[in-house]
């Protein structure tokens, strides 16, 4: 290799390393603030539960049409529901930023967000993949 080829190779490796460090900091740095489960029903935010707290259970609904949601070990799951099919229970626990649990019959949406995101508007609604 000639000297010019080596310089171009070093610049390429350096630029790649800087890019990886930037994106790793951007991705993992956001999660350092702490994750929370945003519980929404009929487009209204009912609860924002920090996932860093100890185990907690919340009952949504009344005697009929209810869901019981549990936060445990840094994740959130639906542990009981009277909806047909119980797809929300079968989905298990979610703990990754941006993950969702949905119960369509009860119009319930549980989304994992960074704490404080509920007041930031549409900025966080951008998906990782765009076409």
The first five atom37 places (N, CA, C, CB, O) and aatype in JSON, in Angstrom:
{
  "aatype": [20, 20, 20, 20, 20, 20, 20, 20, 20, 20, 20, 20, 20, 20, 20, 20, 20, 20, 20, 20, 20, 20, 20, 20, 20, 20, 20, 20, 20, 20, 20, 20, 20, 20, 20, 20, 20, 20, 20, 20, 20, 20, 20, 20, 20, 20, 20, 20, 20, 20, 20, 20, 20, 20, 20, 20, 20, 20, 20, 20, 20, 20, 20, 20, 20, 20, 20, 20, 20, 20, 20, 20, 20, 20, 20, 20, 20, 20, 20, 20, 20, 20, 20, 20, 20, 20, 20, 20, 20, 20, 20, 20, 20, 20, 20, 20, 20, 20, 20, 20, 20, 20, 20, 20, 20, 20, 20, 20, 20, 20, 20, 20, 20, 20, 20, 20, 20, 20, 20, 20, 20, 20, 20, 20, 20, 20, 20, 20, 20, 20, 20],
  "atom_mask": [
    [1, 1, 1, 1, 1],
    [1, 1, 1, 1, 1],
    [1, 1, 1, 1, 1],
    [1, 1, 1, 1, 1],
    [1, 1, 1, 1, 1],
    [1, 1, 1, 1, 1],
    [1, 1, 1, 1, 1],
    [1, 1, 1, 1, 1],
    [1, 1, 1, 1, 1],
    [1, 1, 1, 1, 1],
    [1, 1, 1, 1, 1],
    [1, 1, 1, 1, 1],
    [1, 1, 1, 1, 1],
    [1, 1, 1, 1, 1],
    [1, 1, 1, 1, 1],
    [1, 1, 1, 1, 1],
    [1, 1, 1, 1, 1],
    [1, 1, 1, 1, 1],
    [1, 1, 1, 1, 1],
    [1, 1, 1, 1, 1],
    [1, 1, 1, 1, 1],
    [1, 1, 1, 1, 1],
    [1, 1, 1, 1, 1],
    [1, 1, 1, 1, 1],
    [1, 1, 1, 1, 1],
    [1, 1, 1, 1, 1],
    [1, 1, 1, 1, 1],
    [1, 1, 1, 1, 1],
    [1, 1, 1, 1, 1],
    [1, 1, 1, 1, 1],
    [1, 1, 1, 1, 1],
    [1, 1, 1, 1, 1],
    [1, 1, 1, 1, 1],
    [1, 1, 1, 1, 1],
    [1, 1, 1, 1, 1],
    [1, 1, 1, 1, 1],
    [1, 1, 1, 1, 1],
    [1, 1, 1, 1, 1],
    [1, 1, 1, 1, 1],
    [1, 1, 1, 1, 1],
    [1, 1, 1, 1, 1],
    [1, 1, 1, 1, 1],
    [1, 1, 1, 1, 1],
    [1, 1, 1, 1, 1],
    [1, 1, 1, 1, 1],
    [1, 1, 1, 1, 1],
    [1, 1, 1, 1, 1],
    [1, 1, 1, 1, 1],
    [1, 1, 1, 1, 1],
    [1, 1, 1, 1, 1],
    [1, 1, 1, 1, 1],
    [1, 1, 1, 1, 1],
    [1, 1, 1, 1, 1],
    [1, 1, 1, 1, 1],
    [1, 1, 1, 1, 1],
    [1, 1, 1, 1, 1],
    [1, 1, 1, 1, 1],
    [1, 1, 1, 1, 1],
    [1, 1, 1, 1, 1],
    [1, 1, 1, 1, 1],
    [1, 1, 1, 1, 1],
    [1, 1, 1, 1, 1],
    [1, 1, 1, 1, 1],
    [1, 1, 1, 1, 1],
    [1, 1, 1, 1, 1],
    [1, 1, 1, 1, 1],
    [1, 1, 1, 1, 1],
    [1, 1, 1, 1, 1],
    [1, 1, 1, 1, 1],
    [1, 1, 1, 1, 1],
    [1, 1, 1, 1, 1],
    [1, 1, 1, 1, 1],
    [1, 1, 1, 1, 1],
    [1, 1, 1, 1, 1],
    [1, 1, 1, 1, 1],
    [1, 1, 1, 1, 1],
    [1, 1, 1, 1, 1],
    [1, 1, 1, 1, 1],
    [1, 1, 1, 1, 1],
    [1, 1, 1, 1, 1],
    [1, 1, 1, 1, 1],
    [1, 1, 1, 1, 1],
    [1, 1, 1, 1, 1],
    [1, 1, 1, 1, 1],
    [1, 1, 1, 1, 1],
    [1, 1, 1, 1, 1],
    [1, 1, 1, 1, 1],
    [1, 1, 1, 1, 1],
    [1, 1, 1, 1, 1],
    [1, 1, 1, 1, 1],
    [1, 1, 1, 1, 1],
    [1, 1, 1, 1, 1],
    [1, 1, 1, 1, 1],
    [1, 1, 1, 1, 1],
    [1, 1, 1, 1, 1],
    [1, 1, 1, 1, 1],
    [1, 1, 1, 1, 1],
    [1, 1, 1, 1, 1],
    [1, 1, 1, 1, 1],
    [1, 1, 1, 1, 1],
    [1, 1, 1, 1, 1],
    [1, 1, 1, 1, 1],
    [1, 1, 1, 1, 1],
    [1, 1, 1, 1, 1],
    [1, 1, 1, 1, 1],
    [1, 1, 1, 1, 1],
    [1, 1, 1, 1, 1],
    [1, 1, 1, 1, 1],
    [1, 1, 1, 1, 1],
    [1, 1, 1, 1, 1],
    [1, 1, 1, 1, 1],
    [1, 1, 1, 1, 1],
    [1, 1, 1, 1, 1],
    [1, 1, 1, 1, 1],
    [1, 1, 1, 1, 1],
    [1, 1, 1, 1, 1],
    [1, 1, 1, 1, 1],
    [1, 1, 1, 1, 1],
    [1, 1, 1, 1, 1],
    [1, 1, 1, 1, 1],
    [1, 1, 1, 1, 1],
    [1, 1, 1, 1, 1],
    [1, 1, 1, 1, 1],
    [1, 1, 1, 1, 1],
    [1, 1, 1, 1, 1],
    [1, 1, 1, 1, 1],
    [1, 1, 1, 1, 1],
    [1, 1, 1, 1, 1],
    [1, 1, 1, 1, 1],
    [1, 1, 1, 1, 1],
    [1, 1, 1, 1, 1]
  ],
  "atom_positions": [
    [[0.83, -1.18, 0.0], [0.0, 0.0, 0.0], [0.87, 1.25, 0.0], [-0.94, 0.0, 1.21], [1.93, 1.3, 0.64]],
    [[0.41, 2.21, -0.72], [1.11, 3.49, -0.77], [0.71, 4.34, 0.43], [0.82, 4.23, -2.1], [-0.25, 4.02, 1.14]],
    [[1.44, 5.4, 0.64], [1.2, 6.26, 1.78], [-0.2, 6.89, 1.73], [2.26, 7.35, 1.84], [-0.85, 7.01, 2.77]],
    [[-0.66, 7.3, 0.55], [-1.99, 7.9, 0.4], [-3.09, 6.9, 0.73], [-2.17, 8.42, -1.01], [-4.11, 7.27, 1.33]],
    [[-2.9, 5.63, 0.35], [-3.88, 4.59, 0.67], [-3.98, 4.38, 2.18], [-3.52, 3.27, -0.02], [-5.08, 4.19, 2.71]],
    [[-2.86, 4.42, 2.87], [-2.85, 4.25, 4.33], [-3.57, 5.42, 5.02], [-1.4, 4.14, 4.86], [-4.3, 5.21, 5.99]],
    [[-3.37, 6.61, 4.52], [-4.04, 7.79, 5.11], [-5.55, 7.67, 4.93], [-3.52, 9.1, 4.46], [-6.3, 7.94, 5.87]],
    [[-5.99, 7.28, 3.76], [-7.43, 7.11, 3.52], [-7.99, 6.0, 4.41], [-7.7, 6.79, 2.04], [-9.1, 6.14, 4.93]],
    [[-7.26, 4.91, 4.59], [-7.71, 3.81, 5.45], [-7.84, 4.28, 6.9], [-6.73, 2.61, 5.36], [-8.83, 3.96, 7.56]],
    [[-6.85, 5.04, 7.4], [-6.91, 5.54, 8.77], [-8.07, 6.51, 8.96], [-5.6, 6.22, 9.14], [-8.75, 6.46, 9.98]],
    [[-8.3, 7.38, 8.0], [-9.41, 8.32, 8.09], [-10.74, 7.57, 8.1], [-9.37, 9.32, 6.91], [-11.65, 7.94, 8.85]],
    [[-10.87, 6.54, 7.28], [-12.1, 5.74, 7.24], [-12.34, 5.03, 8.57], [-12.05, 4.72, 6.1], [-13.46, 5.03, 9.08]],
    [[-11.29, 4.42, 9.12], [-11.43, 3.73, 10.41], [-11.78, 4.72, 11.51], [-10.13, 2.97, 10.77], [-12.63, 4.43, 12.35]],
    [[-11.14, 5.88, 11.52], [-11.42, 6.89, 12.53], [-12.86, 7.4, 12.43], [-10.43, 8.07, 12.39], [-13.54, 7.53, 13.45]],
    [[-13.32, 7.67, 11.22], [-14.7, 8.16, 11.03], [-15.71, 7.1, 11.45], [-14.93, 8.55, 9.56], [-16.74, 7.43, 12.04]],
    [[-15.43, 5.84, 11.16], [-16.33, 4.75, 11.57], [-16.38, 4.65, 13.09], [-15.86, 3.42, 10.97], [-17.46, 4.48, 13.65]],
    [[-15.24, 4.73, 13.75], [-15.21, 4.64, 15.21], [-15.96, 5.8, 15.85], [-13.77, 4.61, 15.71], [-16.72, 5.59, 16.81]],
    [[-15.77, 7.0, 15.35], [-16.48, 8.16, 15.89], [-17.98, 8.0, 15.69], [-15.99, 9.45, 15.22], [-18.76, 8.33, 16.59]],
    [[-18.4, 7.52, 14.54], [-19.83, 7.3, 14.27], [-20.42, 6.28, 15.22], [-20.05, 6.86, 12.82], [-21.5, 6.48, 15.76]],
    [[-19.72, 5.16, 15.43], [-20.21, 4.12, 16.34], [-20.32, 4.64, 17.77], [-19.29, 2.9, 16.3], [-21.3, 4.35, 18.47]],
    [[-19.33, 5.39, 18.21], [-19.38, 5.95, 19.57], [-20.55, 6.92, 19.7], [-18.06, 6.66, 19.91], [-21.25, 6.9, 20.71]],
    [[-20.76, 7.76, 18.7], [-21.86, 8.73, 18.74], [-23.21, 8.02, 18.82], [-21.81, 9.64, 17.51], [-24.04, 8.36, 19.66]],
    [[-23.43, 7.04, 17.95], [-24.73, 6.36, 17.94], [-24.92, 5.48, 19.17], [-24.86, 5.51, 16.68], [-26.05, 5.36, 19.66]],
    [[-23.86, 4.88, 19.69], [-23.98, 4.09, 20.92], [-24.34, 4.99, 22.09], [-22.66, 3.33, 21.21], [-25.19, 4.63, 22.91]],
    [[-23.71, 6.15, 22.18], [-24.03, 7.09, 23.24], [-25.47, 7.58, 23.11], [-23.06, 8.26, 23.23], [-26.18, 7.71, 24.11]],
    [[-25.88, 7.86, 21.88], [-27.24, 8.35, 21.64], [-28.27, 7.3, 22.02], [-27.41, 8.75, 20.17], [-29.29, 7.63, 22.63]],
    [[-28.02, 6.05, 21.67], [-28.99, 4.99, 21.94], [-28.99, 4.61, 23.42], [-28.68, 3.76, 21.1], [-30.06, 4.56, 24.03]],
    [[-27.84, 4.33, 23.98], [-27.78, 3.87, 25.36], [-27.86, 5.02, 26.35], [-26.51, 3.09, 25.59], [-28.3, 4.81, 27.49]],
    [[-27.46, 6.21, 25.97], [-27.51, 7.36, 26.86], [-28.93, 7.78, 27.19], [-26.79, 8.51, 26.25], [-29.18, 8.25, 28.3]],
    [[-29.88, 7.61, 26.26], [-31.28, 7.95, 26.52], [-31.88, 7.04, 27.57], [-32.09, 7.88, 25.23], [-32.75, 7.46, 28.33]],
    [[-31.44, 5.8, 27.61], [-32.03, 4.86, 28.54], [-31.48, 5.01, 29.95], [-31.8, 3.45, 28.06], [-32.02, 4.4, 30.88]],
    [[-30.43, 5.8, 30.14], [-29.89, 6.0, 31.46], [-30.85, 6.8, 32.35], [-28.55, 6.7, 31.37], [-30.77, 6.71, 33.57]],
    [[-31.75, 7.57, 31.75], [-32.68, 8.39, 32.52], [-33.7, 7.55, 33.26], [-33.39, 9.35, 31.62], [-34.32, 8.04, 34.2]],
    [[-33.88, 6.32, 32.87], [-34.87, 5.45, 33.48], [-36.05, 5.26, 32.56], [-35.32, 6.01, 34.81], [-36.5, 6.19, 31.9]],
    [[-36.54, 4.06, 32.53], [-37.68, 3.74, 31.67], [-38.96, 3.76, 32.49], [-37.48, 2.37, 30.99], [-38.95, 3.56, 33.71]],
    [[-40.06, 4.01, 31.81], [-41.36, 4.04, 32.45], [-42.38, 3.41, 31.51], [-41.77, 5.5, 32.83], [-42.19, 3.38, 30.29]],
    [[-43.46, 2.91, 32.08], [-44.56, 2.36, 31.3], [-45.67, 3.4, 31.27], [-45.07, 1.0, 31.89], [-46.21, 3.77, 32.31]],
    [[-46.01, 3.85, 30.07], [-47.1, 4.81, 29.9], [-48.36, 4.02, 29.56], [-46.76, 5.87, 28.78], [-48.42, 3.37, 28.52]],
    [[-49.35, 4.08, 30.42], [-50.59, 3.32, 30.25], [-51.67, 4.27, 29.75], [-51.03, 2.64, 31.59], [-52.02, 5.25, 30.41]],
    [[-52.19, 3.97, 28.56], [-53.17, 4.82, 27.89], [-54.42, 4.01, 27.59], [-52.58, 5.43, 26.6], [-54.33, 2.88, 27.12]],
    [[-55.58, 4.59, 27.84], [-56.85, 3.96, 27.48], [-57.73, 5.02, 26.85], [-57.54, 3.31, 28.73], [-57.9, 6.11, 27.4]],
    [[-58.3, 4.69, 25.69], [-59.14, 5.63, 24.94], [-58.41, 6.96, 24.69], [-60.45, 5.89, 25.69], [-59.01, 8.03, 24.82]],
    [[-57.14, 6.88, 24.34], [-56.28, 8.03, 24.03], [-56.05, 8.97, 25.21], [-56.88, 8.81, 22.9], [-55.67, 10.12, 25.01]],
    [[-56.27, 8.5, 26.42], [-56.02, 9.29, 27.62], [-54.97, 8.57, 28.45], [-57.32, 9.52, 28.45], [-55.09, 7.38, 28.73]],
    [[-53.93, 9.3, 28.85], [-52.88, 8.72, 29.69], [-53.42, 8.56, 31.1], [-51.59, 9.6, 29.67], [-53.81, 9.53, 31.75]],
    [[-53.44, 7.31, 31.57], [-53.94, 7.03, 32.91], [-52.81, 7.02, 33.95], [-54.67, 5.7, 32.93], [-52.94, 7.6, 35.02]],
    [[-51.72, 6.34, 33.61], [-50.59, 6.2, 34.53], [-49.29, 6.28, 33.76], [-50.68, 4.85, 35.31], [-49.22, 5.95, 32.57]],
    [[-48.25, 6.73, 34.45], [-46.87, 6.59, 33.99], [-46.13, 5.95, 35.16], [-46.22, 7.98, 33.55], [-45.87, 6.6, 36.17]],
    [[-45.8, 4.66, 35.01], [-45.2, 3.88, 36.1], [-43.7, 3.7, 35.84], [-45.9, 2.51, 36.24], [-43.34, 3.09, 34.83]],
    [[-42.83, 4.2, 36.71], [-41.4, 3.96, 36.55], [-41.09, 2.47, 36.7], [-40.58, 4.79, 37.59], [-41.61, 1.81, 37.61]],
    [[-40.26, 1.95, 35.81], [-39.92, 0.53, 35.86], [-38.8, 0.25, 36.85], [-39.52, 0.03, 34.49], [-38.5, -0.91, 37.12]],
    [[-38.19, 1.29, 37.39], [-37.1, 1.11, 38.34], [-37.6, 0.86, 39.76], [-36.19, 2.32, 38.32], [-36.83, 0.46, 40.63]],
    [[-38.87, 1.09, 40.0], [-39.44, 0.88, 41.33], [-39.62, -0.61, 41.61], [-40.78, 1.62, 41.48], [-39.44, -1.45, 40.73]],
    [[-39.97, -0.92, 42.84], [-40.28, -2.29, 43.21], [-41.55, -2.75, 42.51], [-40.42, -2.43, 44.74], [-42.2, -1.97, 41.8]],
    [[-41.9, -4.0, 42.71], [-43.09, -4.57, 42.07], [-44.34, -3.75, 42.42], [-43.28, -6.03, 42.5], [-44.54, -3.36, 43.57]],
    [[-45.15, -3.51, 41.4], [-46.38, -2.74, 41.59], [-47.45, -3.29, 40.67], [-46.14, -1.22, 41.31], [-47.18, -3.65, 39.53]],
    [[-48.68, -3.35, 41.17], [-49.82, -3.8, 40.36], [-50.86, -2.69, 40.29], [-50.44, -5.1, 40.95], [-51.13, -2.0, 41.28]],
    [[-51.44, -2.53, 39.1], [-52.47, -1.52, 38.87], [-53.63, -2.19, 38.17], [-51.92, -0.32, 38.03], [-53.44, -2.94, 37.22]],
    [[-54.84, -1.92, 38.65], [-56.04, -2.46, 38.01], [-56.7, -1.34, 37.21], [-57.04, -3.06, 39.08], [-56.99, -0.27, 37.73]],
    [[-56.92, -1.63, 35.93], [-57.56, -0.67, 35.03], [-58.95, -1.19, 34.73], [-56.73, -0.47, 33.7], [-59.11, -2.35, 34.34]],
    [[-59.97, -0.37, 34.91], [-61.34, -0.76, 34.63], [-62.08, -1.09, 35.91], [-61.38, -1.96, 33.7], [-61.58, -0.88, 37.01]],
    [[-63.27, -1.6, 35.73], [-64.12, -1.9, 36.88], [-64.26, -3.39, 37.09], [-65.49, -1.29, 36.7], [-63.33, -4.16, 36.87]],
    [[-65.46, -3.79, 37.54], [-65.73, -5.2, 37.79], [-65.69, -5.99, 36.48], [-67.1, -5.38, 38.48], [-65.23, -7.13, 36.44]],
    [[-66.19, -5.37, 35.42], [-66.18, -5.98, 34.1], [-65.27, -5.13, 33.21], [-67.64, -6.09, 33.5], [-65.11, -3.93, 33.45]],
    [[-64.68, -5.72, 32.21], [-63.74, -5.04, 31.31], [-62.55, -4.48, 32.08], [-64.46, -3.91, 30.54], [-62.38, -3.27, 32.17]],
    [[-61.75, -5.36, 32.63], [-60.61, -4.93, 33.44], [-59.3, -5.56, 32.94], [-60.84, -5.29, 34.92], [-59.31, -6.59, 32.27]],
    [[-58.21, -4.91, 33.29], [-56.86, -5.42, 33.09], [-56.08, -5.18, 34.37], [-56.16, -4.75, 31.86], [-56.25, -4.14, 35.01]],
    [[-55.25, -6.12, 34.76], [-54.34, -5.94, 35.89], [-52.93, -5.93, 35.32], [-54.52, -7.07, 36.98], [-52.51, -6.88, 34.66]],
    [[-52.21, -4.84, 35.57], [-50.89, -4.61, 35.0], [-49.87, -4.66, 36.13], [-50.82, -3.25, 34.24], [-50.08, -4.08, 37.2]],
    [[-48.76, -5.36, 35.89], [-47.71, -5.5, 36.9], [-46.38, -4.98, 36.35], [-47.57, -6.97, 37.35], [-45.99, -5.33, 35.24]],
    [[-45.7, -4.15, 37.14], [-44.32, -3.78, 36.83], [-43.43, -4.58, 37.77], [-44.08, -2.22, 36.99], [-43.64, -4.58, 38.99]],
    [[-42.45, -5.26, 37.2], [-41.58, -6.13, 38.0], [-40.27, -6.34, 37.26], [-42.27, -7.49, 38.3], [-40.28, -6.59, 36.05]],
    [[-39.16, -6.26, 37.95], [-37.83, -6.55, 37.39], [-37.53, -5.73, 36.14], [-37.71, -8.03, 37.07], [-36.94, -6.26, 35.19]],
    [[-37.92, -4.47, 36.11], [-37.62, -3.6, 35.0], [-38.48, -3.81, 33.77], [-36.22, -3.78, 34.62], [-38.15, -3.32, 32.69]],
    [[-39.59, -4.53, 33.92], [-40.49, -4.77, 32.8], [-41.94, -4.58, 33.23], [-40.29, -6.18, 32.24], [-42.23, -4.38, 34.41]],
    [[-42.83, -4.64, 32.27], [-44.26, -4.49, 32.55], [-45.0, -5.58, 31.79], [-44.78, -3.07, 32.14], [-44.63, -5.94, 30.67]],
    [[-46.06, -6.1, 32.42], [-46.86, -7.15, 31.78], [-48.3, -7.05, 32.24], [-46.29, -8.54, 32.09], [-48.59, -6.48, 33.29]],
    [[-49.2, -7.62, 31.43], [-50.6, -7.74, 31.82], [-50.74, -9.13, 32.41], [-51.59, -7.51, 30.58], [-50.48, -10.13, 31.74]],
    [[-51.15, -9.21, 33.68], [-51.22, -10.52, 34.34], [-52.64, -11.06, 34.43], [-50.63, -10.42, 35.74], [-52.83, -12.25, 34.65]],
    [[-53.64, -10.2, 34.25], [-55.01, -10.66, 34.31], [-55.88, -9.74, 33.46], [-55.52, -10.71, 35.77], [-55.7, -8.53, 33.45]],
    [[-56.84, -10.35, 32.76], [-57.75, -9.59, 31.92], [-58.97, -10.46, 31.62], [-57.06, -9.12, 30.61], [-58.88, -11.68, 31.6]],
    [[-60.1, -9.8, 31.39], [-61.29, -10.57, 31.03], [-61.63, -10.45, 29.54], [-62.48, -10.11, 31.87], [-62.75, -10.72, 29.13]],
    [[-60.65, -10.03, 28.75], [-60.89, -9.91, 27.31], [-60.85, -11.3, 26.66], [-59.85, -8.96, 26.66], [-60.17, -12.2, 27.16]],
    [[-61.55, -11.48, 25.54], [-61.5, -12.76, 24.85], [-60.15, -12.95, 24.18], [-62.63, -12.86, 23.8], [-59.59, -12.02, 23.61]],
    [[-59.62, -14.16, 24.26], [-58.35, -14.47, 23.62], [-57.14, -14.26, 24.49], [-58.21, -13.66, 22.4], [-56.16, -15.0, 24.35]],
    [[-57.16, -13.31, 25.38], [-56.06, -13.01, 26.32], [-54.72, -12.8, 25.61], [-55.92, -14.14, 27.32], [-53.68, -13.22, 26.11]],
    [[-54.75, -12.15, 24.45], [-53.51, -11.88, 23.72], [-52.58, -10.96, 24.5], [-53.82, -11.27, 22.36], [-51.36, -11.08, 24.4]],
    [[-53.15, -10.04, 25.26], [-52.32, -9.12, 26.04], [-51.55, -9.86, 27.13], [-53.18, -8.01, 26.65], [-50.43, -9.47, 27.47]],
    [[-52.12, -10.9, 27.69], [-51.45, -11.7, 28.71], [-50.38, -12.58, 28.06], [-52.47, -12.58, 29.49], [-49.27, -12.71, 28.58]],
    [[-50.72, -13.17, 26.91], [-49.79, -14.06, 26.21], [-48.57, -13.33, 25.67], [-50.5, -14.76, 25.07], [-47.54, -13.96, 25.42]],
    [[-48.67, -12.01, 25.49], [-47.54, -11.24, 24.97], [-46.36, -11.22, 25.95], [-47.97, -9.81, 24.67], [-45.23, -11.0, 25.54]],
    [[-46.62, -11.45, 27.23], [-45.55, -11.48, 28.22], [-45.12, -10.09, 28.64], [-44.37, -12.24, 27.68], [-45.83, -9.11, 28.44]],
    [[-43.94, -10.03, 29.23], [-43.41, -8.76, 29.74], [-42.59, -8.07, 28.67], [-42.56, -8.99, 31.01], [-41.92, -8.72, 27.86]],
    [[-42.64, -6.73, 28.66], [-41.8, -5.93, 27.78], [-40.96, -4.99, 28.64], [-42.67, -5.13, 26.74], [-41.41, -4.52, 29.68]],
    [[-39.74, -4.73, 28.19], [-38.85, -3.87, 28.97], [-37.94, -3.02, 28.11], [-38.02, -4.71, 29.9], [-37.09, -2.31, 28.64]],
    [[-38.08, -3.07, 26.8], [-37.21, -2.34, 25.88], [-37.9, -1.06, 25.46], [-36.84, -3.21, 24.65], [-39.11, -1.05, 25.21]],
    [[-37.13, 0.03, 25.37], [-37.67, 1.33, 24.97], [-38.42, 1.22, 23.64], [-36.53, 2.37, 24.86], [-37.89, 0.68, 22.67]],
    [[-39.64, 1.73, 23.61], [-40.44, 1.71, 22.39], [-41.36, 0.5, 22.26], [-39.55, 1.76, 21.21], [-42.22, 0.48, 21.38]],
    [[-41.19, -0.51, 23.11], [-42.05, -1.7, 23.04], [-43.45, -1.37, 23.51], [-41.46, -2.83, 23.88], [-43.66, -0.44, 24.29]],
    [[-44.42, -2.15, 23.03], [-45.81, -1.9, 23.41], [-46.52, -3.2, 23.76], [-46.56, -1.2, 22.28], [-46.17, -4.28, 23.28]],
    [[-47.51, -3.07, 24.61], [-48.49, -4.12, 24.89], [-49.85, -3.51, 24.56], [-48.42, -4.63, 26.41], [-50.13, -2.36, 24.91]],
    [[-50.69, -4.28, 23.88], [-51.98, -3.76, 23.44], [-53.09, -4.73, 23.8], [-51.98, -3.48, 21.93], [-52.95, -5.94, 23.6]],
    [[-54.18, -4.21, 24.33], [-55.4, -4.98, 24.55], [-56.49, -4.26, 23.73], [-55.79, -5.08, 26.1], [-57.05, -3.26, 24.18]],
    [[-56.77, -4.78, 22.56], [-57.72, -4.12, 21.66], [-59.14, -4.07, 22.2], [-57.73, -4.82, 20.35], [-59.78, -3.02, 22.08]],
    [[-59.68, -5.15, 22.79], [-61.07, -5.05, 23.28], [-61.27, -3.96, 24.32], [-61.5, -6.38, 23.86], [-62.34, -3.36, 24.39]],
    [[-60.25, -3.69, 25.13], [-60.37, -2.67, 26.17], [-59.73, -1.34, 25.77], [-59.74, -3.16, 27.45], [-59.68, -0.41, 26.57]],
    [[-59.23, -1.26, 24.53], [-58.58, -0.05, 24.02], [-57.48, 0.43, 24.93], [-59.61, 1.07, 23.83], [-57.38, 1.61, 25.26]],
    [[-56.64, -0.51, 25.34], [-55.56, -0.25, 26.29], [-54.22, -0.35, 25.56], [-55.61, -1.23, 27.48], [-53.97, -1.31, 24.84]],
    [[-53.36, 0.65, 25.77], [-52.03, 0.68, 25.18], [-51.03, 0.93, 26.29], [-51.93, 1.77, 24.08], [-51.15, 1.88, 27.06]],
    [[-50.02, 0.06, 26.38], [-48.93, 0.23, 27.33], [-47.65, 0.37, 26.52], [-48.83, -0.99, 28.35], [-47.29, -0.53, 25.76]],
    [[-46.98, 1.5, 26.68], [-45.79, 1.79, 25.89], [-44.62, 2.08, 26.82], [-46.04, 2.98, 24.93], [-44.77, 2.79, 27.81]],
    [[-43.45, 1.53, 26.49], [-42.25, 1.8, 27.27], [-41.62, 3.08, 26.74], [-41.24, 0.59, 27.2], [-41.3, 3.19, 25.56]],
    [[-41.45, 4.05, 27.63], [-40.88, 5.35, 27.28], [-39.75, 5.67, 28.25], [-41.96, 6.48, 27.29], [-39.6, 5.0, 29.27]],
    [[-38.96, 6.68, 27.93], [-38.01, 7.22, 28.89], [-38.77, 8.14, 29.83], [-36.83, 7.98, 28.18], [-39.68, 8.84, 29.4]],
    [[-38.41, 8.13, 31.1], [-39.11, 8.99, 32.04], [-38.97, 10.44, 31.61], [-38.56, 8.8, 33.47], [-37.88, 10.89, 31.26]],
    [[-40.07, 11.16, 31.63], [-40.09, 12.55, 31.2], [-40.55, 12.72, 29.76], [-38.74, 13.15, 31.37], [-40.81, 13.85, 29.34]],
    [[-40.66, 11.63, 28.99], [-41.07, 11.73, 27.58], [-42.52, 12.13, 27.41], [-40.83, 10.41, 26.89], [-42.9, 12.64, 26.35]],
    [[-43.34, 11.93, 28.42], [-44.76, 12.22, 28.25], [-45.03, 13.7, 28.01], [-45.52, 11.77, 29.47], [-46.12, 14.06, 27.56]],
    [[-44.06, 14.56, 28.29], [-44.24, 15.99, 28.08], [-43.45, 16.53, 26.89], [-43.83, 16.74, 29.32], [-43.4, 17.74, 26.69]],
    [[-42.83, 15.67, 26.11], [-41.98, 16.13, 25.02], [-42.66, 16.16, 23.67], [-40.78, 15.26, 24.93], [-42.0, 16.46, 22.67]],
    [[-43.92, 15.87, 23.59], [-44.64, 15.97, 22.33], [-44.34, 14.84, 21.37], [-44.32, 17.27, 21.68], [-44.12, 13.7, 21.79]],
    [[-44.32, 15.15, 20.08], [-44.19, 14.14, 19.04], [-42.75, 13.77, 18.72], [-44.85, 14.62, 17.8], [-42.54, 12.92, 17.86]],
    [[-41.76, 14.35, 19.38], [-40.37, 14.07, 19.05], [-40.05, 12.59, 19.14], [-39.44, 14.86, 19.96], [-39.38, 12.05, 18.26]],
    [[-40.5, 11.93, 20.18], [-40.19, 10.52, 20.4], [-41.02, 9.58, 19.54], [-40.38, 10.19, 21.85], [-40.77, 8.37, 19.55]],
    [[-41.98, 10.08, 18.81], [-42.85, 9.23, 17.99], [-42.19, 8.79, 16.69], [-44.13, 9.95, 17.69], [-42.76, 7.96, 15.97]],
    [[-41.02, 9.32, 16.38], [-40.34, 8.94, 15.16], [-39.78, 7.53, 15.32], [-39.21, 9.95, 14.8], [-39.12, 7.23, 16.32]],
    [[-40.05, 6.68, 14.37], [-39.61, 5.3, 14.41], [-38.15, 5.19, 13.98], [-40.5, 4.43, 13.53], [-37.61, 6.11, 13.36]],
    [[-37.51, 4.06, 14.32], [-36.12, 3.84, 13.92], [-35.99, 3.62, 12.41], [-35.55, 2.65, 14.67], [-34.95, 3.92, 11.83]],
    [[-37.01, 3.09, 11.8], [-36.96, 2.77, 10.36], [-37.91, 3.68, 9.62], [-37.32, 1.26, 10.09], [-39.07, 3.82, 10.01]],
    [[-37.43, 4.3, 8.57], [-38.31, 5.13, 7.76], [-38.1, 4.78, 6.29], [-38.05, 6.63, 8.02], [-36.98, 4.43, 5.89]],
    [[-39.12, 4.87, 5.51], [-39.06, 4.49, 4.09], [-39.14, 5.71, 3.23], [-40.17, 3.53, 3.72], [-39.1, 5.6, 2.01]]
  ]
}
